[in-house]
Amino acid sequence: MLDALQGEFGVPGVVEFVPGRNGMPTVRLRHPSGAGAEAYLHGAHVTSWTTPAGEELLFVSRQSHFAAGRPIRGGIPVIFPQFGPGALPQHGFARISEWHVRRAGQTDAGVSVTLGLAQTPETLALWPYHFDLELQILLRENALALTARVVNHDPRPFDFAQVLHTYFRVADIEQAAVLGLQGTTYIDSLRDDARETETRAEIRFAGEVDRIYLNVPDCLRLRDEGNGRTLTLQKQGMPDVTLWNPWVDKAQRMADFGDDEYREMICVETGVAMATPLSLAPGQQWQGETIFQVENAPA
Ligand code: TA6
């Protein structure tokens, strides 16, 4: 399989298809600057994004599963068509499905691979709609751009959510801050979904947080003070943002997450319809994008 993918889509030293953990097929992108990214075809799951200097910007749990039918803990889970619990498996089926390679290559814009998922007998059994879901992963010198597109190929409208559930690596959660959410309304999942207004210009972390922010400005920042780094998140078509850190107690209850790993990660998730599903008419499409940029990359 990997040889066939390499033959059809590969570019030696730039786009390479190689076995990942447990031999699961992955695609590795290498930018001329030295920046790198890696994604599993399982879930179209980005598990690594590194700077030209080789610094890892994403968090993946040392206890993550890498197996069919199981989500990878960390990186960038692709959430579709359901966010959170509900009639479908938690966070939907896209992150535990096997995606297909559609395009790959290098242009002036960067090094990219596009992965796709359409209905299968398994998804139809869970969610009886014909759809197409595509994710483009574009690597630049100091940026990673993820563009998601959903098309309704069914004769009926369907409701969906699409979220990039990104786990950022930080040196120490208590030396990290998220900026750009002041004045927005959030739903506090830890307080019976109470709706509040965010009053802080700079959000810091000292305990479990699980909040869905609605209709958020399209530019956010994550300051990782312990690493002397700031990441900018520039989004479009993805109005909602979730902040999540499990902290101690929840971390200890998660089999695929180390008890102390909460200290080295923060989820800043971007997407659409996190609180209220979005309806898509037959033949219509939705597209959204988030560009992660290292703001002050060392020269
Ligand atoms: O995005 C926040 C959240 O919905 C949390 O409530 C927590 O469940 C997290 O996602 C991880 O969910 P997972 O199904 O990947 O364990």
Coordinates of N, CA and C in Angstrom, one line a residue, residues 77-84 91 133-134 146-151 158-165 187 212-216 218 235-242 268-280 285-290:
P77 N -7.0 15.7 16.2 CA -8.1 14.9 15.8 C -9.1 15.7 15.0
V78 N -9.6 15.0 13.9 CA -10.6 15.7 13.0 C -12.0 15.2 13.5
I79 N -12.8 16.1 14.0 CA -14.1 15.8 14.6 C -15.2 16.0 13.5
F80 N -15.9 15.0 13.2 CA -17.1 15.1 12.3 C -17.9 13.8 12.4
P81 N -19.2 13.8 12.3 CA -20.1 14.9 12.1 C -20.6 15.5 13.4
Q82 N -20.2 14.9 14.5 CA -20.7 15.2 15.8 C -19.6 15.7 16.8
F83 N -19.8 16.7 17.5 CA -18.8 17.2 18.5 C -19.3 16.8 19.9
G84 N -18.5 16.0 20.6 CA -18.8 15.6 22.0 C -19.7 14.4 21.9
H91 N -17.5 12.4 19.6 CA -16.7 13.2 18.6 C -16.9 12.6 17.2
L133 N -15.9 14.5 2.9 CA -15.2 15.3 3.9 C -13.7 15.3 3.4
E134 N -13.2 16.5 3.3 CA -11.8 16.6 2.8 C -11.0 17.5 3.7
L146 N -4.7 24.1 8.0 CA -5.6 23.0 7.8 C -6.9 23.5 7.2
T147 N -7.3 23.0 6.1 CA -8.6 23.5 5.5 C -9.5 22.3 5.4
A148 N -10.7 22.4 5.9 CA -11.7 21.3 5.9 C -12.8 21.7 5.0
R149 N -13.4 20.7 4.3 CA -14.5 21.0 3.4 C -15.5 19.8 3.5
V150 N -16.8 20.2 3.7 CA -17.8 19.2 3.8 C -18.8 19.4 2.6
V151 N -19.1 18.3 1.9 CA -20.1 18.4 0.8 C -21.3 17.5 1.1
F158 N -28.4 17.5 6.0 CA -28.0 16.9 7.2 C -27.3 17.9 8.1
D159 N -27.3 17.6 9.4 CA -26.7 18.5 10.4 C -25.4 17.9 10.8
F160 N -24.4 18.8 10.9 CA -23.0 18.4 11.3 C -22.3 19.4 12.1
A161 N -21.2 19.0 12.7 CA -20.2 19.8 13.3 C -18.9 19.4 12.7
Q162 N -17.9 20.3 12.6 CA -16.6 20.0 12.1 C -15.6 20.7 13.0
V163 N -14.7 20.0 13.7 CA -13.8 20.6 14.6 C -12.4 20.1 14.5
L164 N -11.4 21.0 14.5 CA -10.0 20.6 14.6 C -9.6 20.6 16.1
H165 N -9.5 19.4 16.7 CA -9.4 19.3 18.1 C -7.9 19.3 18.5
I187 N -19.7 28.5 26.9 CA -20.5 27.5 27.6 C -19.6 26.7 28.4
I212 N -16.7 25.9 25.6 CA -16.9 26.2 24.2 C -17.2 27.7 24.1
Y213 N -16.4 28.4 23.4 CA -16.6 29.8 23.1 C -17.2 30.0 21.7
L214 N -18.3 30.8 21.7 CA -19.1 30.9 20.5 C -18.8 32.2 19.7
N215 N -18.8 32.1 18.4 CA -18.6 33.3 17.5 C -17.4 34.1 18.0
V216 N -16.3 33.5 17.9 CA -15.0 34.1 18.4 C -14.3 34.8 17.3
D218 N -11.5 35.9 14.7 CA -10.8 35.0 13.8 C -9.3 34.9 14.1
K235 N -8.2 32.0 11.8 CA -9.2 31.0 11.2 C -10.2 31.7 10.4
Q236 N -10.9 31.0 9.6 CA -12.1 31.5 8.8 C -13.1 30.4 8.6
G237 N -14.3 30.7 8.8 CA -15.4 29.7 8.6 C -15.5 28.8 9.8
M238 N -14.7 29.1 10.9 CA -14.7 28.2 12.1 C -14.9 29.2 13.3
P239 N -16.2 29.5 13.5 CA -16.5 30.6 14.5 C -16.3 30.2 16.0
D240 N -16.3 28.8 16.2 CA -16.3 28.4 17.6 C -14.9 27.9 18.0
V241 N -14.6 28.0 19.3 CA -13.3 27.6 19.9 C -13.6 26.9 21.2
T242 N -13.0 25.8 21.4 CA -13.0 25.1 22.7 C -11.6 25.1 23.4
V268 N -6.6 23.9 22.1 CA -7.3 25.1 21.6 C -7.9 24.6 20.3
E269 N -9.2 24.3 20.3 CA -9.9 23.7 19.2 C -10.7 24.7 18.4
T270 N -10.6 24.6 17.1 CA -11.4 25.5 16.2 C -12.3 24.7 15.4
G271 N -13.5 25.3 15.1 CA -14.4 24.6 14.3 C -15.8 25.3 14.2
V272 N -16.7 24.6 13.6 CA -18.1 25.1 13.4 C -19.1 24.2 14.1
A273 N -20.1 24.9 14.7 CA -21.3 24.2 15.2 C -20.9 23.3 16.4
M274 N -20.1 23.8 17.3 CA -19.7 23.0 18.5 C -20.9 22.9 19.4
A275 N -21.8 23.9 19.5 CA -22.9 23.9 20.4 C -24.2 23.5 19.7
T276 N -24.4 24.0 18.5 CA -25.6 23.7 17.7 C -25.2 23.3 16.3
P277 N -25.6 22.0 16.0 CA -25.2 21.5 14.6 C -25.7 22.5 13.5
L278 N -24.9 22.5 12.4 CA -25.1 23.3 11.3 C -25.8 22.4 10.2
S279 N -26.9 22.9 9.6 CA -27.6 22.2 8.6 C -27.0 22.5 7.2
L280 N -26.8 21.4 6.4 CA -26.2 21.6 5.1 C -27.2 21.0 4.1
Q285 N -22.0 22.9 0.1 CA -20.7 22.6 0.8 C -20.4 23.7 1.9
W286 N -19.7 23.3 2.9 CA -19.1 24.2 3.9 C -17.6 24.0 3.8
Q287 N -16.9 25.1 4.1 CA -15.4 25.1 4.1 C -15.0 26.0 5.3
G288 N -14.0 25.5 6.0 CA -13.4 26.2 7.1 C -11.9 26.0 7.1
E289 N -11.1 26.9 7.7 CA -9.7 26.8 7.8 C -9.1 27.4 9.0
T290 N -8.1 26.8 9.5 CA -7.3 27.4 10.6 C -5.8 27.3 10.2

